[in-house]
Amino acid sequence: MADLLPFTEVAHLFQDFEHTAWRLESQQGYASDRESPKWTRWKAGQDLLAEPADEWRLNVAKQVALGKRFERVRVVDAPPTEGQRFLLASGLGNVAAGEDIRNLDRLTAARLRLPVEDFWLFDSRLVVRFAFTEAGEMLGVTMAEAPEDVLRACQIRDAAWHYAVRTAEYQSRVPSDA
């Protein structure tokens, strides 16, 4: 992918957006999760919801208190991959902080012809797309503000959001030994 930027160059957007930050997550797992201490604690059976708020959750709570919305749709396989089960467990803390995370099964996503890509859509005007290796390692991001890129992202958001299920309800459908 041409013109990849390091993620650090767009990190300010999570404070600077005006109304909405919306994400589509479609990977089966992320290397950054597997390399984190939180992954080790989850593998050991620790309750991730009981952990103190981290920088992400503190920022979500701050932005939500200002009237902004953080929303996300995660595409999940049946059965969920190990990486997706981790995200289901760790996402509860994000939900508690004010992020509205919903889940969409991969078959429905395919039926809707949603792309297998990850991106953030800020204020329905800026798209930040992620580039990953096959192993889930982030290579960087690209930014797009062209009307056709933003319109496509808005259409993906609307379709995914319509069919996605809130995290708590989705978790109740996933077998505990999945």
mmCIF file with all atom_site columns, C-alpha atoms in Angstrom:
data_model
loop_
_atom_site.group_PDB
_atom_site.id
_atom_site.type_symbol
_atom_site.label_atom_id
_atom_site.label_alt_id
_atom_site.label_comp_id
_atom_site.label_asym_id
_atom_site.label_entity_id
_atom_site.label_seq_id
_atom_site.pdbx_PDB_ins_code
_atom_site.Cartn_x
_atom_site.Cartn_y
_atom_site.Cartn_z
_atom_site.occupancy
_atom_site.B_iso_or_equiv
_atom_site.pdbx_formal_charge
_atom_site.auth_seq_id
_atom_site.auth_comp_id
_atom_site.auth_asym_id
_atom_site.auth_atom_id
_atom_site.pdbx_PDB_model_num
ATOM 1   C CA . MET A 1 1   ? 0.000   0.000   0.000  1.00 0.00 ? 1   MET A CA 1
ATOM 2   C CA . ALA A 1 2   ? 1.429   3.330   -1.032 1.00 0.00 ? 2   ALA A CA 1
ATOM 3   C CA . ASP A 1 3   ? 1.811   6.305   1.289  1.00 0.00 ? 3   ASP A CA 1
ATOM 4   C CA . LEU A 1 4   ? 1.445   4.422   4.555  1.00 0.00 ? 4   LEU A CA 1
ATOM 5   C CA . LEU A 1 5   ? 1.658   6.586   7.658  1.00 0.00 ? 5   LEU A CA 1
ATOM 6   C CA . PRO A 1 6   ? 2.543   5.411   11.138 1.00 0.00 ? 6   PRO A CA 1
ATOM 7   C CA . PHE A 1 7   ? -0.517  5.155   13.363 1.00 0.00 ? 7   PHE A CA 1
ATOM 8   C CA . THR A 1 8   ? 0.995   7.761   15.692 1.00 0.00 ? 8   THR A CA 1
ATOM 9   C CA . GLU A 1 9   ? 0.356   10.395  13.007 1.00 0.00 ? 9   GLU A CA 1
ATOM 10  C CA . VAL A 1 10  ? -3.414  9.924   13.285 1.00 0.00 ? 10  VAL A CA 1
ATOM 11  C CA . ALA A 1 11  ? -3.698  9.220   17.027 1.00 0.00 ? 11  ALA A CA 1
ATOM 12  C CA . HIS A 1 12  ? -4.718  12.827  17.727 1.00 0.00 ? 12  HIS A CA 1
ATOM 13  C CA . LEU A 1 13  ? -7.964  12.215  15.831 1.00 0.00 ? 13  LEU A CA 1
ATOM 14  C CA . PHE A 1 14  ? -9.355  10.280  18.805 1.00 0.00 ? 14  PHE A CA 1
ATOM 15  C CA . GLN A 1 15  ? -9.437  13.549  20.754 1.00 0.00 ? 15  GLN A CA 1
ATOM 16  C CA . ASP A 1 16  ? -9.936  16.001  17.893 1.00 0.00 ? 16  ASP A CA 1
ATOM 17  C CA . PHE A 1 17  ? -13.039 14.549  16.218 1.00 0.00 ? 17  PHE A CA 1
ATOM 18  C CA . GLU A 1 18  ? -16.210 16.579  16.643 1.00 0.00 ? 18  GLU A CA 1
ATOM 19  C CA . HIS A 1 19  ? -19.100 14.098  16.695 1.00 0.00 ? 19  HIS A CA 1
ATOM 20  C CA . THR A 1 20  ? -18.432 10.460  15.819 1.00 0.00 ? 20  THR A CA 1
ATOM 21  C CA . ALA A 1 21  ? -15.566 8.011   15.596 1.00 0.00 ? 21  ALA A CA 1
ATOM 22  C CA . TRP A 1 22  ? -16.743 4.756   14.003 1.00 0.00 ? 22  TRP A CA 1
ATOM 23  C CA . ARG A 1 23  ? -14.692 1.638   13.309 1.00 0.00 ? 23  ARG A CA 1
ATOM 24  C CA . LEU A 1 24  ? -15.058 -1.508  11.242 1.00 0.00 ? 24  LEU A CA 1
ATOM 25  C CA . GLU A 1 25  ? -12.892 -4.382  12.502 1.00 0.00 ? 25  GLU A CA 1
ATOM 26  C CA . SER A 1 26  ? -12.716 -7.399  10.248 1.00 0.00 ? 26  SER A CA 1
ATOM 27  C CA . GLN A 1 27  ? -9.456  -9.164  11.108 1.00 0.00 ? 27  GLN A CA 1
ATOM 28  C CA . GLN A 1 28  ? -9.499  -12.572 12.767 1.00 0.00 ? 28  GLN A CA 1
ATOM 29  C CA . GLY A 1 29  ? -6.914  -11.366 15.262 1.00 0.00 ? 29  GLY A CA 1
ATOM 30  C CA . TYR A 1 30  ? -4.320  -8.673  15.821 1.00 0.00 ? 30  TYR A CA 1
ATOM 31  C CA . ALA A 1 31  ? -0.620  -9.145  16.558 1.00 0.00 ? 31  ALA A CA 1
ATOM 32  C CA . SER A 1 32  ? -0.695  -6.147  18.903 1.00 0.00 ? 32  SER A CA 1
ATOM 33  C CA . ASP A 1 33  ? -3.265  -7.968  21.063 1.00 0.00 ? 33  ASP A CA 1
ATOM 34  C CA . ARG A 1 34  ? -1.271  -11.197 21.160 1.00 0.00 ? 34  ARG A CA 1
ATOM 35  C CA . GLU A 1 35  ? 1.852   -9.258  22.188 1.00 0.00 ? 35  GLU A CA 1
ATOM 36  C CA . SER A 1 36  ? 0.137   -7.324  24.985 1.00 0.00 ? 36  SER A CA 1
ATOM 37  C CA . PRO A 1 37  ? 0.245   -8.078  28.721 1.00 0.00 ? 37  PRO A CA 1
ATOM 38  C CA . LYS A 1 38  ? -3.562  -8.010  28.662 1.00 0.00 ? 38  LYS A CA 1
ATOM 39  C CA . TRP A 1 39  ? -3.514  -11.072 26.344 1.00 0.00 ? 39  TRP A CA 1
ATOM 40  C CA . THR A 1 40  ? -1.420  -12.975 28.906 1.00 0.00 ? 40  THR A CA 1
ATOM 41  C CA . ARG A 1 41  ? -3.824  -12.020 31.704 1.00 0.00 ? 41  ARG A CA 1
ATOM 42  C CA . TRP A 1 42  ? -6.813  -13.095 29.585 1.00 0.00 ? 42  TRP A CA 1
ATOM 43  C CA . LYS A 1 43  ? -5.151  -16.429 28.745 1.00 0.00 ? 43  LYS A CA 1
ATOM 44  C CA . ALA A 1 44  ? -4.638  -16.916 32.487 1.00 0.00 ? 44  ALA A CA 1
ATOM 45  C CA . GLY A 1 45  ? -8.382  -16.483 33.029 1.00 0.00 ? 45  GLY A CA 1
ATOM 46  C CA . GLN A 1 46  ? -8.309  -13.046 34.613 1.00 0.00 ? 46  GLN A CA 1
ATOM 47  C CA . ASP A 1 47  ? -11.376 -10.816 34.383 1.00 0.00 ? 47  ASP A CA 1
ATOM 48  C CA . LEU A 1 48  ? -10.386 -7.995  32.038 1.00 0.00 ? 48  LEU A CA 1
ATOM 49  C CA . LEU A 1 49  ? -13.445 -5.953  32.964 1.00 0.00 ? 49  LEU A CA 1
ATOM 50  C CA . ALA A 1 50  ? -12.120 -5.655  36.516 1.00 0.00 ? 50  ALA A CA 1
ATOM 51  C CA . GLU A 1 51  ? -8.908  -3.968  35.334 1.00 0.00 ? 51  GLU A CA 1
ATOM 52  C CA . PRO A 1 52  ? -8.382  -0.256  35.933 1.00 0.00 ? 52  PRO A CA 1
ATOM 53  C CA . ALA A 1 53  ? -9.160  2.008   32.998 1.00 0.00 ? 53  ALA A CA 1
ATOM 54  C CA . ASP A 1 54  ? -6.327  2.357   30.507 1.00 0.00 ? 54  ASP A CA 1
ATOM 55  C CA . GLU A 1 55  ? -5.510  5.368   28.316 1.00 0.00 ? 55  GLU A CA 1
ATOM 56  C CA . TRP A 1 56  ? -8.016  4.298   25.632 1.00 0.00 ? 56  TRP A CA 1
ATOM 57  C CA . ARG A 1 57  ? -10.898 3.871   28.062 1.00 0.00 ? 57  ARG A CA 1
ATOM 58  C CA . LEU A 1 58  ? -10.130 7.130   29.853 1.00 0.00 ? 58  LEU A CA 1
ATOM 59  C CA . ASN A 1 59  ? -10.210 8.986   26.538 1.00 0.00 ? 59  ASN A CA 1
ATOM 60  C CA . VAL A 1 60  ? -13.445 7.274   25.467 1.00 0.00 ? 60  VAL A CA 1
ATOM 61  C CA . ALA A 1 61  ? -15.106 8.287   28.738 1.00 0.00 ? 61  ALA A CA 1
ATOM 62  C CA . LYS A 1 62  ? -13.833 11.857  28.365 1.00 0.00 ? 62  LYS A CA 1
ATOM 63  C CA . GLN A 1 63  ? -15.027 12.205  24.766 1.00 0.00 ? 63  GLN A CA 1
ATOM 64  C CA . VAL A 1 64  ? -18.409 10.596  25.504 1.00 0.00 ? 64  VAL A CA 1
ATOM 65  C CA . ALA A 1 65  ? -18.865 13.001  28.436 1.00 0.00 ? 65  ALA A CA 1
ATOM 66  C CA . LEU A 1 66  ? -18.387 15.815  25.902 1.00 0.00 ? 66  LEU A CA 1
ATOM 67  C CA . GLY A 1 67  ? -21.280 14.402  23.838 1.00 0.00 ? 67  GLY A CA 1
ATOM 68  C CA . LYS A 1 68  ? -19.201 12.590  21.225 1.00 0.00 ? 68  LYS A CA 1
ATOM 69  C CA . ARG A 1 69  ? -19.811 8.986   20.132 1.00 0.00 ? 69  ARG A CA 1
ATOM 70  C CA . PHE A 1 70  ? -17.366 6.106   19.820 1.00 0.00 ? 70  PHE A CA 1
ATOM 71  C CA . GLU A 1 71  ? -18.884 3.206   17.872 1.00 0.00 ? 71  GLU A CA 1
ATOM 72  C CA . ARG A 1 72  ? -17.461 0.010   16.452 1.00 0.00 ? 72  ARG A CA 1
ATOM 73  C CA . VAL A 1 73  ? -18.602 -3.089  14.566 1.00 0.00 ? 73  VAL A CA 1
ATOM 74  C CA . ARG A 1 74  ? -16.511 -6.230  14.865 1.00 0.00 ? 74  ARG A CA 1
ATOM 75  C CA . VAL A 1 75  ? -16.920 -8.953  12.271 1.00 0.00 ? 75  VAL A CA 1
ATOM 76  C CA . VAL A 1 76  ? -16.769 -12.294 14.075 1.00 0.00 ? 76  VAL A CA 1
ATOM 77  C CA . ASP A 1 77  ? -16.326 -15.818 12.736 1.00 0.00 ? 77  ASP A CA 1
ATOM 78  C CA . ALA A 1 78  ? -18.427 -18.809 13.842 1.00 0.00 ? 78  ALA A CA 1
ATOM 79  C CA . PRO A 1 79  ? -16.943 -20.064 16.012 1.00 0.00 ? 79  PRO A CA 1
ATOM 80  C CA . PRO A 1 80  ? -14.927 -16.998 17.026 1.00 0.00 ? 80  PRO A CA 1
ATOM 81  C CA . THR A 1 81  ? -11.177 -17.203 16.609 1.00 0.00 ? 81  THR A CA 1
ATOM 82  C CA . GLU A 1 82  ? -8.987  -16.932 19.684 1.00 0.00 ? 82  GLU A CA 1
ATOM 83  C CA . GLY A 1 83  ? -8.256  -13.315 18.787 1.00 0.00 ? 83  GLY A CA 1
ATOM 84  C CA . GLN A 1 84  ? -11.962 -12.555 18.465 1.00 0.00 ? 84  GLN A CA 1
ATOM 85  C CA . ARG A 1 85  ? -12.731 -14.200 21.816 1.00 0.00 ? 85  ARG A CA 1
ATOM 86  C CA . PHE A 1 86  ? -10.075 -11.949 23.354 1.00 0.00 ? 86  PHE A CA 1
ATOM 87  C CA . LEU A 1 87  ? -11.715 -8.895  21.773 1.00 0.00 ? 87  LEU A CA 1
ATOM 88  C CA . LEU A 1 88  ? -15.118 -9.952  23.088 1.00 0.00 ? 88  LEU A CA 1
ATOM 89  C CA . ALA A 1 89  ? -13.676 -10.192 26.600 1.00 0.00 ? 89  ALA A CA 1
ATOM 90  C CA . SER A 1 90  ? -11.542 -7.070  26.507 1.00 0.00 ? 90  SER A CA 1
ATOM 91  C CA . GLY A 1 91  ? -14.205 -5.017  24.738 1.00 0.00 ? 91  GLY A CA 1
ATOM 92  C CA . LEU A 1 92  ? -16.453 -5.066  27.798 1.00 0.00 ? 92  LEU A CA 1
ATOM 93  C CA . GLY A 1 93  ? -14.206 -2.477  29.440 1.00 0.00 ? 93  GLY A CA 1
ATOM 94  C CA . ASN A 1 94  ? -14.522 -0.249  26.380 1.00 0.00 ? 94  ASN A CA 1
ATOM 95  C CA . VAL A 1 95  ? -18.305 -0.608  26.521 1.00 0.00 ? 95  VAL A CA 1
ATOM 96  C CA . ALA A 1 96  ? -18.250 0.306   30.221 1.00 0.00 ? 96  ALA A CA 1
ATOM 97  C CA . ALA A 1 97  ? -16.267 3.434   29.297 1.00 0.00 ? 97  ALA A CA 1
ATOM 98  C CA . GLY A 1 98  ? -18.977 4.474   26.816 1.00 0.00 ? 98  GLY A CA 1
ATOM 99  C CA . GLU A 1 99  ? -17.979 2.918   23.496 1.00 0.00 ? 99  GLU A CA 1
ATOM 100 C CA . ASP A 1 100 ? -20.855 1.241   21.666 1.00 0.00 ? 100 ASP A CA 1
ATOM 101 C CA . ILE A 1 101 ? -19.348 -1.978  20.307 1.00 0.00 ? 101 ILE A CA 1
ATOM 102 C CA . ARG A 1 102 ? -21.476 -4.270  18.209 1.00 0.00 ? 102 ARG A CA 1
ATOM 103 C CA . ASN A 1 103 ? -20.722 -7.591  16.574 1.00 0.00 ? 103 ASN A CA 1
ATOM 104 C CA . LEU A 1 104 ? -21.639 -8.970  13.186 1.00 0.00 ? 104 LEU A CA 1
ATOM 105 C CA . ASP A 1 105 ? -21.177 -12.565 12.118 1.00 0.00 ? 105 ASP A CA 1
ATOM 106 C CA . ARG A 1 106 ? -18.911 -13.011 9.108  1.00 0.00 ? 106 ARG A CA 1
ATOM 107 C CA . LEU A 1 107 ? -21.599 -14.768 7.041  1.00 0.00 ? 107 LEU A CA 1
ATOM 108 C CA . THR A 1 108 ? -23.894 -11.753 7.346  1.00 0.00 ? 108 THR A CA 1
ATOM 109 C CA . ALA A 1 109 ? -20.989 -9.433  6.545  1.00 0.00 ? 109 ALA A CA 1
ATOM 110 C CA . ALA A 1 110 ? -20.278 -11.461 3.407  1.00 0.00 ? 110 ALA A CA 1
ATOM 111 C CA . ARG A 1 111 ? -23.953 -11.452 2.421  1.00 0.00 ? 111 ARG A CA 1
ATOM 112 C CA . LEU A 1 112 ? -23.909 -7.648  2.797  1.00 0.00 ? 112 LEU A CA 1
ATOM 113 C CA . ARG A 1 113 ? -20.720 -7.582  0.698  1.00 0.00 ? 113 ARG A CA 1
ATOM 114 C CA . LEU A 1 114 ? -18.840 -5.719  3.385  1.00 0.00 ? 114 LEU A CA 1
ATOM 115 C CA . PRO A 1 115 ? -15.128 -5.458  2.657  1.00 0.00 ? 115 PRO A CA 1
ATOM 116 C CA . VAL A 1 116 ? -12.569 -7.333  4.702  1.00 0.00 ? 116 VAL A CA 1
ATOM 117 C CA . GLU A 1 117 ? -10.790 -4.222  5.895  1.00 0.00 ? 117 GLU A CA 1
ATOM 118 C CA . ASP A 1 118 ? -10.356 -2.167  9.017  1.00 0.00 ? 118 ASP A CA 1
ATOM 119 C CA . PHE A 1 119 ? -10.943 1.543   9.140  1.00 0.00 ? 119 PHE A CA 1
ATOM 120 C CA . TRP A 1 120 ? -12.003 4.439   11.328 1.00 0.00 ? 120 TRP A CA 1
ATOM 121 C CA . LEU A 1 121 ? -14.511 6.953   9.991  1.00 0.00 ? 121 LEU A CA 1
ATOM 122 C CA . PHE A 1 122 ? -14.303 10.318  11.744 1.00 0.00 ? 122 PHE A CA 1
ATOM 123 C CA . ASP A 1 123 ? -17.282 12.695  11.580 1.00 0.00 ? 123 ASP A CA 1
ATOM 124 C CA . SER A 1 124 ? -18.403 11.140  8.272  1.00 0.00 ? 124 SER A CA 1
ATOM 125 C CA . ARG A 1 125 ? -15.645 13.101  6.549  1.00 0.00 ? 125 ARG A CA 1
ATOM 126 C CA . LEU A 1 126 ? -12.306 11.324  7.073  1.00 0.00 ? 126 LEU A CA 1
ATOM 127 C CA . VAL A 1 127 ? -11.454 7.649   6.562  1.00 0.00 ? 127 VAL A CA 1
ATOM 128 C CA . VAL A 1 128 ? -8.355  6.139   8.171  1.00 0.00 ? 128 VAL A CA 1
ATOM 129 C CA . ARG A 1 129 ? -7.681  2.672   6.713  1.00 0.00 ? 129 ARG A CA 1
ATOM 130 C CA . PHE A 1 130 ? -5.354  0.140   8.284  1.00 0.00 ? 130 PHE A CA 1
ATOM 131 C CA . ALA A 1 131 ? -2.902  -2.060  6.397  1.00 0.00 ? 131 ALA A CA 1
ATOM 132 C CA . PHE A 1 132 ? -2.010  -5.402  8.010  1.00 0.00 ? 132 PHE A CA 1
ATOM 133 C CA . THR A 1 133 ? 0.230   -8.336  7.243  1.00 0.00 ? 133 THR A CA 1
ATOM 134 C CA . GLU A 1 134 ? -1.349  -11.791 7.025  1.00 0.00 ? 134 GLU A CA 1
ATOM 135 C CA . ALA A 1 135 ? -0.193  -12.332 10.623 1.00 0.00 ? 135 ALA A CA 1
ATOM 136 C CA . GLY A 1 136 ? -2.199  -9.311  11.815 1.00 0.00 ? 136 GLY A CA 1
ATOM 137 C CA . GLU A 1 137 ? 0.744   -6.944  12.215 1.00 0.00 ? 137 GLU A CA 1
ATOM 138 C CA . MET A 1 138 ? -0.152  -3.338  11.438 1.00 0.00 ? 138 MET A CA 1
ATOM 139 C CA . LEU A 1 139 ? 1.967   -1.864  8.666  1.00 0.00 ? 139 LEU A CA 1
ATOM 140 C CA . GLY A 1 140 ? 0.460   1.611   8.884  1.00 0.00 ? 140 GLY A CA 1
ATOM 141 C CA . VAL A 1 141 ? -2.559  3.633   7.847  1.00 0.00 ? 141 VAL A CA 1
ATOM 142 C CA . THR A 1 142 ? -3.783  5.732   4.951  1.00 0.00 ? 142 THR A CA 1
ATOM 143 C CA . MET A 1 143 ? -6.081  8.736   5.144  1.00 0.00 ? 143 MET A CA 1
ATOM 144 C CA . ALA A 1 144 ? -8.807  9.608   2.648  1.00 0.00 ? 144 ALA A CA 1
ATOM 145 C CA . GLU A 1 145 ? -11.163 12.570  2.458  1.00 0.00 ? 145 GLU A CA 1
ATOM 146 C CA . ALA A 1 146 ? -12.303 12.184  -1.158 1.00 0.00 ? 146 ALA A CA 1
ATOM 147 C CA . PRO A 1 147 ? -16.107 12.186  -1.345 1.00 0.00 ? 147 PRO A CA 1
ATOM 148 C CA . GLU A 1 148 ? -16.241 8.729   -2.959 1.00 0.00 ? 148 GLU A CA 1
ATOM 149 C CA . ASP A 1 149 ? -14.091 7.227   -0.189 1.00 0.00 ? 149 ASP A CA 1
ATOM 150 C CA . VAL A 1 150 ? -16.145 8.829   2.564  1.00 0.00 ? 150 VAL A CA 1
ATOM 151 C CA . LEU A 1 151 ? -19.449 7.854   0.925  1.00 0.00 ? 151 LEU A CA 1
ATOM 152 C CA . ARG A 1 152 ? -18.299 4.226   0.607  1.00 0.00 ? 152 ARG A CA 1
ATOM 153 C CA . ALA A 1 153 ? -17.263 4.174   4.291  1.00 0.00 ? 153 ALA A CA 1
ATOM 154 C CA . CYS A 1 154 ? -20.615 5.691   5.324  1.00 0.00 ? 154 CYS A CA 1
ATOM 155 C CA . GLN A 1 155 ? -22.499 3.046   3.332  1.00 0.00 ? 155 GLN A CA 1
ATOM 156 C CA . ILE A 1 156 ? -20.426 0.276   4.927  1.00 0.00 ? 156 ILE A CA 1
ATOM 157 C CA . ARG A 1 157 ? -21.065 1.784   8.373  1.00 0.00 ? 157 ARG A CA 1
ATOM 158 C CA . ASP A 1 158 ? -24.812 2.009   7.820  1.00 0.00 ? 158 ASP A CA 1
ATOM 159 C CA . ALA A 1 159 ? -25.139 -1.565  6.546  1.00 0.00 ? 159 ALA A CA 1
ATOM 160 C CA . ALA A 1 160 ? -22.921 -3.047  9.262  1.00 0.00 ? 160 ALA A CA 1
ATOM 161 C CA . TRP A 1 161 ? -24.558 -1.054  12.067 1.00 0.00 ? 161 TRP A CA 1
ATOM 162 C CA . HIS A 1 162 ? -28.056 -2.071  10.978 1.00 0.00 ? 162 HIS A CA 1
ATOM 163 C CA . TYR A 1 163 ? -27.313 -5.799  11.296 1.00 0.00 ? 163 TYR A CA 1
ATOM 164 C CA . ALA A 1 164 ? -24.794 -5.791  14.148 1.00 0.00 ? 164 ALA A CA 1
ATOM 165 C CA . VAL A 1 165 ? -25.711 -6.926  17.666 1.00 0.00 ? 165 VAL A CA 1
ATOM 166 C CA . ARG A 1 166 ? -24.724 -5.178  20.904 1.00 0.00 ? 166 ARG A CA 1
ATOM 167 C CA . THR A 1 167 ? -21.790 -6.798  22.679 1.00 0.00 ? 167 THR A CA 1
ATOM 168 C CA . ALA A 1 168 ? -23.670 -8.121  25.738 1.00 0.00 ? 168 ALA A CA 1
ATOM 169 C CA . GLU A 1 169 ? -26.354 -9.744  23.590 1.00 0.00 ? 169 GLU A CA 1
ATOM 170 C CA . TYR A 1 170 ? -23.784 -11.173 21.193 1.00 0.00 ? 170 TYR A CA 1
ATOM 171 C CA . GLN A 1 171 ? -21.742 -12.660 24.029 1.00 0.00 ? 171 GLN A CA 1
ATOM 172 C CA . SER A 1 172 ? -24.828 -14.425 25.355 1.00 0.00 ? 172 SER A CA 1
ATOM 173 C CA . ARG A 1 173 ? -25.071 -16.222 21.984 1.00 0.00 ? 173 ARG A CA 1
ATOM 174 C CA . VAL A 1 174 ? -21.424 -17.393 21.923 1.00 0.00 ? 174 VAL A CA 1
ATOM 175 C CA . PRO A 1 175 ? -20.782 -20.700 23.703 1.00 0.00 ? 175 PRO A CA 1
ATOM 176 C CA . SER A 1 176 ? -18.480 -20.170 26.686 1.00 0.00 ? 176 SER A CA 1
ATOM 177 C CA . ASP A 1 177 ? -16.093 -22.883 25.490 1.00 0.00 ? 177 ASP A CA 1
ATOM 178 C CA . ALA A 1 178 ? -15.862 -21.430 21.947 1.00 0.00 ? 178 ALA A CA 1
#
